[in-house]
Coordinates of N, CA and C in Angstrom, one line a residue:
M1 N 141.0 69.9 104.7 CA 140.5 70.1 106.0 C 139.8 71.5 106.2
S2 N 138.9 71.7 107.2 CA 138.4 73.1 107.3 C 138.1 73.3 108.8
R3 N 138.2 74.5 109.1 CA 137.9 75.1 110.5 C 136.7 75.9 110.5
V4 N 135.7 75.6 111.5 CA 134.6 76.3 111.6 C 134.8 77.5 112.7
L5 N 134.5 78.8 112.3 CA 134.7 79.9 113.2 C 133.6 80.6 113.8
E6 N 132.7 81.1 112.7 CA 131.5 81.9 113.1 C 131.9 83.2 113.6
C7 N 132.8 84.0 113.0 CA 133.4 85.4 113.5 C 132.7 86.5 112.6
P8 N 132.3 87.4 113.2 CA 131.8 88.6 112.4 C 132.8 89.2 111.4
V9 N 132.3 89.5 110.2 CA 133.2 90.1 109.2 C 132.5 91.4 108.5
K10 N 133.2 92.2 108.0 CA 132.7 93.4 107.2 C 132.9 93.1 105.8
V11 N 131.8 93.0 105.1 CA 131.7 92.4 103.7 C 131.5 93.7 102.7
R12 N 132.3 93.7 101.6 CA 131.9 94.8 100.6 C 131.2 94.1 99.6
L13 N 130.0 94.6 99.1 CA 129.2 94.1 98.1 C 129.4 94.8 96.8
K14 N 129.3 94.1 95.7 CA 129.2 94.6 94.3 C 128.0 93.8 93.7
E15 N 127.1 94.7 93.2 CA 125.9 94.2 92.6 C 125.1 93.2 93.4
G16 N 125.2 93.3 94.7 CA 124.4 92.5 95.7 C 125.1 91.4 96.1
K17 N 126.2 91.1 95.7 CA 127.1 89.8 96.0 C 128.4 90.3 96.7
P18 N 128.9 89.4 97.7 CA 130.2 89.9 98.2 C 131.3 89.8 97.1
A19 N 132.2 91.0 97.4 CA 133.2 91.3 96.5 C 134.5 91.1 97.3
G20 N 134.4 91.2 98.6 CA 135.6 91.1 99.5 C 135.1 91.3 101.0
F21 N 136.0 90.9 101.8 CA 135.7 91.1 103.2 C 136.9 91.3 104.1
G22 N 136.6 92.1 105.1 CA 137.8 92.4 106.1 C 137.7 91.5 107.4
W23 N 138.7 91.0 107.8 CA 138.7 90.0 108.9 C 140.2 90.0 109.4
R24 N 140.3 90.3 110.8 CA 141.4 90.3 111.4 C 142.5 91.4 111.0
G25 N 142.0 92.4 110.6 CA 142.8 93.5 110.0 C 143.4 93.2 108.6
T26 N 142.9 92.3 107.8 CA 143.2 92.0 106.5 C 142.0 92.1 105.6
Y27 N 142.2 92.7 104.3 CA 141.0 92.7 103.4 C 141.4 91.5 102.4
Y28 N 140.3 90.8 102.2 CA 140.4 89.5 101.3 C 139.5 89.9 100.1
P29 N 140.0 90.3 99.0 CA 139.3 90.5 97.9 C 138.8 89.2 97.2
I30 N 137.6 89.1 96.9 CA 137.1 87.8 96.3 C 137.4 87.7 94.9
Q31 N 138.0 86.6 94.5 CA 138.3 86.3 93.2 C 137.2 85.6 92.5
R32 N 136.5 84.8 93.2 CA 135.4 84.0 92.5 C 134.4 83.5 93.6
I33 N 133.2 83.5 93.3 CA 132.1 82.7 94.2 C 132.0 81.4 93.6
L34 N 132.3 80.4 94.4 CA 132.3 79.0 94.1 C 130.9 78.3 94.3
D35 N 130.1 78.9 95.1 CA 128.8 78.3 95.5 C 128.1 79.3 96.3
C36 N 126.6 79.1 96.3 CA 125.9 79.9 97.2 C 124.6 79.1 97.4
W37 N 124.0 79.3 98.7 CA 123.0 78.6 99.1 C 122.3 79.2 100.3
K38 N 121.0 78.8 100.6 CA 120.2 79.4 101.7 C 120.0 78.3 102.7
D39 N 120.1 78.5 104.0 CA 120.0 77.6 105.0 C 119.0 78.2 106.0
A40 N 117.7 77.6 106.1 CA 116.7 78.1 107.0 C 117.1 77.5 108.5
G41 N 118.0 76.8 108.7 CA 118.4 76.3 110.0 C 117.2 75.6 110.6
C42 N 117.1 75.7 112.0 CA 116.0 75.0 112.7 C 114.8 76.1 112.9
W43 N 114.2 76.4 111.8 CA 113.3 77.5 111.8 C 112.3 77.3 113.0
W44 N 111.9 76.1 113.3 CA 110.9 75.9 114.6 C 111.5 76.3 115.7
E45 N 112.7 76.4 115.8 CA 113.4 77.1 117.1 C 113.7 78.5 117.0
G46 N 113.3 79.1 115.9 CA 113.6 80.5 115.7 C 114.8 80.9 115.0
E47 N 115.6 79.9 114.6 CA 116.8 80.3 113.8 C 116.6 81.1 112.6
N48 N 117.3 82.0 112.2 CA 117.3 82.9 111.3 C 117.8 82.2 109.8
T49 N 117.3 82.7 108.7 CA 117.6 82.2 107.4 C 119.2 82.7 107.2
K50 N 119.9 82.0 106.6 CA 121.4 82.4 106.4 C 121.6 82.1 104.8
I51 N 122.4 83.1 104.1 CA 122.7 82.9 102.8 C 124.2 82.7 102.8
F52 N 124.5 81.5 102.5 CA 126.0 81.3 102.5 C 126.6 81.4 101.2
Y53 N 128.0 81.9 101.1 CA 128.7 81.7 99.9 C 130.0 81.1 100.2
R54 N 130.4 80.2 99.3 CA 131.8 79.6 99.3 C 132.6 80.3 98.2
V55 N 133.7 81.0 98.8 CA 134.3 81.9 97.9 C 135.8 81.6 97.9
I56 N 136.5 82.0 96.8 CA 138.0 81.9 96.8 C 138.4 83.3 96.7
A57 N 139.5 83.6 97.7 CA 140.0 85.0 97.8 C 141.1 85.1 96.8
V58 N 141.6 86.4 96.4 CA 142.7 86.5 95.4 C 143.9 85.8 96.0
Q59 N 144.0 85.7 97.4 CA 145.2 85.1 98.0 C 145.3 83.6 97.8
G60 N 144.1 83.0 97.4 CA 144.0 81.7 97.1 C 143.4 80.8 98.2
S61 N 142.9 81.4 99.3 CA 142.2 80.7 100.3 C 140.7 80.6 100.0
I62 N 140.1 79.5 100.6 CA 138.8 79.3 100.2 C 138.1 79.5 101.7
F63 N 137.0 80.4 101.6 CA 136.1 80.7 102.8 C 134.7 80.2 102.5
E64 N 133.8 80.0 103.6 CA 132.6 80.2 103.7 C 132.0 81.4 104.6
I65 N 131.4 82.2 103.9 CA 130.8 83.5 104.7 C 129.4 83.4 104.5
Y66 N 128.7 84.0 105.4 CA 127.2 84.1 105.2 C 126.5 85.3 105.9
L67 N 125.5 85.6 105.2 CA 124.6 86.8 105.8 C 123.5 86.1 106.6
D68 N 123.4 86.6 107.9 CA 122.3 86.4 108.7 C 121.1 87.4 108.4
T69 N 120.2 87.0 107.7 CA 119.2 87.7 107.1 C 118.4 88.7 108.1
R70 N 118.1 88.1 109.3 CA 117.5 88.8 110.4 C 118.3 89.9 110.9
Q71 N 119.6 89.6 111.2 CA 120.4 90.6 111.9 C 121.0 91.5 110.8
D72 N 120.9 91.2 109.5 CA 121.7 92.0 108.4 C 123.2 92.1 108.8
A73 N 123.6 91.0 109.2 CA 125.1 91.0 109.5 C 125.9 89.7 108.9
W74 N 127.1 89.9 108.6 CA 127.9 89.0 107.9 C 128.9 88.2 108.9
F75 N 129.3 87.0 108.5 CA 130.0 86.1 109.4 C 130.9 85.2 108.5
I76 N 132.1 85.0 109.0 CA 133.0 84.0 108.3 C 132.6 82.7 109.1
Y77 N 132.3 81.7 108.4 CA 131.7 80.4 108.9 C 132.9 79.4 108.8
K78 N 133.5 79.3 107.7 CA 134.5 78.2 107.7 C 135.7 78.5 106.7
I79 N 136.9 78.1 107.0 CA 138.1 78.3 106.2 C 138.7 77.0 105.8
Y80 N 138.9 76.8 104.6 CA 139.4 75.5 104.0 C 141.0 75.6 104.0
D81 N 141.6 74.6 104.5 CA 143.1 74.5 104.4 C 143.6 73.8 103.2

């Protein structure tokens, strides 16, 4: 099961890839990147390109986070239970 959130997060990068993120007062170090993909969205409606990462945190939780390339801002998109 998963929950969609779309909340802003602060991401720490290492070699251009997410190494951890802060959310709701907790820092989640990333243990491993499970998947990465780009999504152009509804480009004809002006949506921004997003770069998604499915990651597993050291705590064992799985998250999807993305970088909104136009805003240069990171968001948590989904949490897997």
